[in-house]
PDB file of C-alpha atoms in Angstrom:
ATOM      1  CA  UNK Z 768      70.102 177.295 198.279  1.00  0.00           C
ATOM      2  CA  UNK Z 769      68.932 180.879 197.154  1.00  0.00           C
ATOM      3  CA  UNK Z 770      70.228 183.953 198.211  1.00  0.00           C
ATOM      4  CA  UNK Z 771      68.247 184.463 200.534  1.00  0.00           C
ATOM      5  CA  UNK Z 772      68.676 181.556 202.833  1.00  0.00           C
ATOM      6  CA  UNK Z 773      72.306 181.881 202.163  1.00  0.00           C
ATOM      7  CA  UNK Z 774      71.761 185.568 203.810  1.00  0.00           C
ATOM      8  CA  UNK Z 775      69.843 184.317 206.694  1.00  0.00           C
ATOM      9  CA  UNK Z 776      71.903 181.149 207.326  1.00  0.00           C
ATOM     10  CA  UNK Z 777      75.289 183.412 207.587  1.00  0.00           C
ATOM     11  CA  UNK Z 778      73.206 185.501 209.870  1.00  0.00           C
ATOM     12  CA  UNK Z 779      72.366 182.931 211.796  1.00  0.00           C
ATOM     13  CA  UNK Z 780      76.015 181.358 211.692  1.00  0.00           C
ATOM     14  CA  UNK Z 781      77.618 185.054 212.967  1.00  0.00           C
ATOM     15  CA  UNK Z 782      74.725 185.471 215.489  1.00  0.00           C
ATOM     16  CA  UNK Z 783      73.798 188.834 213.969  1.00  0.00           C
ATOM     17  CA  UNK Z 784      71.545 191.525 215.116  1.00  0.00           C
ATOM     18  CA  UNK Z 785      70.840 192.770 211.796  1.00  0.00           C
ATOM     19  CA  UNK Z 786      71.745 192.713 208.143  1.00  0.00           C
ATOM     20  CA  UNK Z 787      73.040 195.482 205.986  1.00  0.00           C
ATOM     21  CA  UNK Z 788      73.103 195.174 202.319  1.00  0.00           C
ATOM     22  CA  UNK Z 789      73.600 197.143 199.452  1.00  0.00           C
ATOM     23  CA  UNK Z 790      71.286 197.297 196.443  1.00  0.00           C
ATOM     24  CA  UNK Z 791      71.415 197.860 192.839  1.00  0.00           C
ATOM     25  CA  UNK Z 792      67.787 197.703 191.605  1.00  0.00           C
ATOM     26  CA  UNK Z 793      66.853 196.122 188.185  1.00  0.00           C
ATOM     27  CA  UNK Z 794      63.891 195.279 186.998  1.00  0.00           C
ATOM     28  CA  UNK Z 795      59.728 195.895 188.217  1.00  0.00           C
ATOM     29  CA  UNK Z 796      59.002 199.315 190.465  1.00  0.00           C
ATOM     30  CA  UNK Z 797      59.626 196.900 194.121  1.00  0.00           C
ATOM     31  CA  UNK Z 798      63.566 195.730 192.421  1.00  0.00           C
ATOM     32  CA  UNK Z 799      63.966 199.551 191.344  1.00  0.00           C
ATOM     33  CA  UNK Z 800      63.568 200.948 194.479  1.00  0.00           C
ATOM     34  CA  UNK Z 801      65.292 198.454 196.758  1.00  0.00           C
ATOM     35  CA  UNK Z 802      67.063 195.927 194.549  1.00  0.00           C
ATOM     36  CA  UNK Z 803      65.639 192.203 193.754  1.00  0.00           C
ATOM     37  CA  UNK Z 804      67.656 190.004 196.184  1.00  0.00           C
ATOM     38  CA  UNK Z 805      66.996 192.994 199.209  1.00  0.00           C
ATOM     39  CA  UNK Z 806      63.105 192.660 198.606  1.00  0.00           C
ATOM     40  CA  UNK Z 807      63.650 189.191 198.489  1.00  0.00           C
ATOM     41  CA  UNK Z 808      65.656 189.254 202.029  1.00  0.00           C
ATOM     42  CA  UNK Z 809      63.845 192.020 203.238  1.00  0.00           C
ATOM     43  CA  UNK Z 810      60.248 189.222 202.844  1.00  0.00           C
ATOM     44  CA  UNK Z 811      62.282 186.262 204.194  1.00  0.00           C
ATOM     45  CA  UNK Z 812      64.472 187.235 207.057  1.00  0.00           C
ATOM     46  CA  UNK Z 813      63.492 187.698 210.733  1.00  0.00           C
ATOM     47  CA  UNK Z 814      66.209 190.591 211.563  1.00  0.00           C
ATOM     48  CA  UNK Z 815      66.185 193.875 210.901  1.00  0.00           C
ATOM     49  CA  UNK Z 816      67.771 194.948 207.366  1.00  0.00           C
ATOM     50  CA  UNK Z 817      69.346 198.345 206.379  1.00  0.00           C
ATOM     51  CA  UNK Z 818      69.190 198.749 202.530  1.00  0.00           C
ATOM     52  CA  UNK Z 819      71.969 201.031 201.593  1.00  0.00           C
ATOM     53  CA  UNK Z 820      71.640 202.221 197.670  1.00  0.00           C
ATOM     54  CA  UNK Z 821      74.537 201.854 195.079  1.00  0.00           C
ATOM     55  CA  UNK Z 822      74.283 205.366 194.960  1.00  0.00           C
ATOM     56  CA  UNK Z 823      74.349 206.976 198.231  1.00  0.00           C
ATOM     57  CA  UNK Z 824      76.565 209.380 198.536  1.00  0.00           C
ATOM     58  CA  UNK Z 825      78.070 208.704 201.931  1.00  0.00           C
ATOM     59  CA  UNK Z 826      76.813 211.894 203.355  1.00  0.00           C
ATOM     60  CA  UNK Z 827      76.195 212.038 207.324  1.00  0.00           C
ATOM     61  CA  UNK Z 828      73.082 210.311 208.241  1.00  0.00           C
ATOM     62  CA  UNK Z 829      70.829 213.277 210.266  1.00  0.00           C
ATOM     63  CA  UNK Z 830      68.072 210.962 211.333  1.00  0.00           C
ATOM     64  CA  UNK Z 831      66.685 207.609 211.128  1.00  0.00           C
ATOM     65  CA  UNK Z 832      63.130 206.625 209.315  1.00  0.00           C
ATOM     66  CA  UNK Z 833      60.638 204.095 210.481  1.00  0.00           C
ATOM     67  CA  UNK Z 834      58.127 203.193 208.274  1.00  0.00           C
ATOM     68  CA  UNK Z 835      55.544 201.780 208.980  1.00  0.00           C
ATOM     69  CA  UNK Z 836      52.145 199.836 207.911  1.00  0.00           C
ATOM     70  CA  UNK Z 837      50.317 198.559 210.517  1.00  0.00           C
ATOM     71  CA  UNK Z 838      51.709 195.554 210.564  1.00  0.00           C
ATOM     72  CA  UNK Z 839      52.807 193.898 214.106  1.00  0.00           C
ATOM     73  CA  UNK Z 840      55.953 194.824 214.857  1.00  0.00           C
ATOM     74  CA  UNK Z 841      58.733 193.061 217.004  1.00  0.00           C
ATOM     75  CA  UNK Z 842      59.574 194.786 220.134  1.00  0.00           C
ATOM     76  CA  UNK Z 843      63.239 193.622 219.867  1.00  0.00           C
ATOM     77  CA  UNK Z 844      63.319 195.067 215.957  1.00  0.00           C
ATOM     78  CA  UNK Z 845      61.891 198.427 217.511  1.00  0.00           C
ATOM     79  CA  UNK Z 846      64.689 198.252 220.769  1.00  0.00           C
ATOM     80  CA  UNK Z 847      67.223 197.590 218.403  1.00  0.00           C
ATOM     81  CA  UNK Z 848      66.439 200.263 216.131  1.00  0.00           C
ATOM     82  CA  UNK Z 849      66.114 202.816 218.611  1.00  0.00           C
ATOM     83  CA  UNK Z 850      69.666 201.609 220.061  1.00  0.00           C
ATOM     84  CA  UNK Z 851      71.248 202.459 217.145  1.00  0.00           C
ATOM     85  CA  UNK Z 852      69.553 206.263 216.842  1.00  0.00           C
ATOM     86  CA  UNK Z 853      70.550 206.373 220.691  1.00  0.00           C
ATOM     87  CA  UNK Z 854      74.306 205.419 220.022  1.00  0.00           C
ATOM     88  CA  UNK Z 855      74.441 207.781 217.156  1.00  0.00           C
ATOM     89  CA  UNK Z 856      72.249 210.601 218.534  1.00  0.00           C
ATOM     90  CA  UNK Z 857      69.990 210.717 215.632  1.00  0.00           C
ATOM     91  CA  UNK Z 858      66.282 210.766 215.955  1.00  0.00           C
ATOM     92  CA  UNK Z 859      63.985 208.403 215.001  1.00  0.00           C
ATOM     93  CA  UNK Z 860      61.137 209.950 212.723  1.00  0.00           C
ATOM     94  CA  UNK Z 861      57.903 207.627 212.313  1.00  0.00           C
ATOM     95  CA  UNK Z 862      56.449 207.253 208.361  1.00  0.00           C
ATOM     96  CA  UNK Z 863      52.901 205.315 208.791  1.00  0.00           C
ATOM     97  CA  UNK Z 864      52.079 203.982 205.449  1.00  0.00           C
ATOM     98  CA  UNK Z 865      48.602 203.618 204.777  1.00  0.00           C
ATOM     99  CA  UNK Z 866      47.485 200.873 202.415  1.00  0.00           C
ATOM    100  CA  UNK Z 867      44.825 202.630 200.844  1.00  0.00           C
ATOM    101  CA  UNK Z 868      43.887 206.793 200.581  1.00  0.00           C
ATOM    102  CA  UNK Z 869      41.926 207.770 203.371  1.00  0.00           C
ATOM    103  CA  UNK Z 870      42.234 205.119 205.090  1.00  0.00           C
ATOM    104  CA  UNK Z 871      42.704 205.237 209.161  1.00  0.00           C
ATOM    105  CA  UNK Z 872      46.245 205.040 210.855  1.00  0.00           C
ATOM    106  CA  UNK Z 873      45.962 201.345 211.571  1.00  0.00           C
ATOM    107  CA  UNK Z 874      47.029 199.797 215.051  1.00  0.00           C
ATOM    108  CA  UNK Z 875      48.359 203.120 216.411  1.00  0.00           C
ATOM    109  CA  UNK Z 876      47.552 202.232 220.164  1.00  0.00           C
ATOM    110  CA  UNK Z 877      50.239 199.564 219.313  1.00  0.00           C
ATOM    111  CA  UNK Z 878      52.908 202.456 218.029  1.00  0.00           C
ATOM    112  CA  UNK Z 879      51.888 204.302 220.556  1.00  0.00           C
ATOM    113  CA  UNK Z 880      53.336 201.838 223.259  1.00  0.00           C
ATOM    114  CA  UNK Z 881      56.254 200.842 221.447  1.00  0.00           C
ATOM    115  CA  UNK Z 882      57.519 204.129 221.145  1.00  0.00           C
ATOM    116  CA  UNK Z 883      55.848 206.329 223.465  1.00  0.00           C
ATOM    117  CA  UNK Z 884      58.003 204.385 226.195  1.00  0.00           C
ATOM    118  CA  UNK Z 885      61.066 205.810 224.421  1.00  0.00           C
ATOM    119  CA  UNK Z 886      60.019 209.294 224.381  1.00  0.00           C
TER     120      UNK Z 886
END
């Protein structure tokens, strides 16, 4: 198989919560940014990945970065995420992406409820 299913099937296999993966970017503005085979995981897998870049520096993580687009998000992704910014004491910051300038903050009663619950 591809990478990809061989990423999700040894997820599967280890009953994981979440993937982490680093990244080395190559080619096209999406692989520079996050890597090919991490976009490519990132579209096909149904847990939660952390991208960590070739680069990073290993310095203390301060706080944690959801971004977001509007899109419907999985409870469990958001429980899990918060979890981890809970264990670790680090805030979790929201980023809403909009898909096009000026456009509204899309399905923010639905943010609302998944994180105002947290607050």
């Amino acid at each position: 198989g591809n990478f990809e299913d061989a990423v999700a099937h040894l997820a599967e296999k280890a009953n994981a919560d979440f993937v982490v993966m680093g990244t080395k970017g190559s080619s096209g503005l999406k692989d520079k940014l996050i890597g090919s085979n991490a976009a490519s995981v990132l579209k096909s897998i149904k847990l939660p990945v952390f991208a960590i870049p070739t680069n990073y520096d290993k310095a203390l993580i301060n706080q944690i970065c959801f971004s977001y687009d509007g899109a419907a998000v999985d409870q469990n992704d958001i429980e899990l995420m918060l979890e981890v910014g809970k264990q670790h004491d680090l805030p979790v910051k929201v980023l809403h992406v909009r898909l096009k300038e000026g456009s509204p903050i899309q399905n923010w009663p639905e943010l609302e409820k998944l994180f105002g619950q947290h607050k």
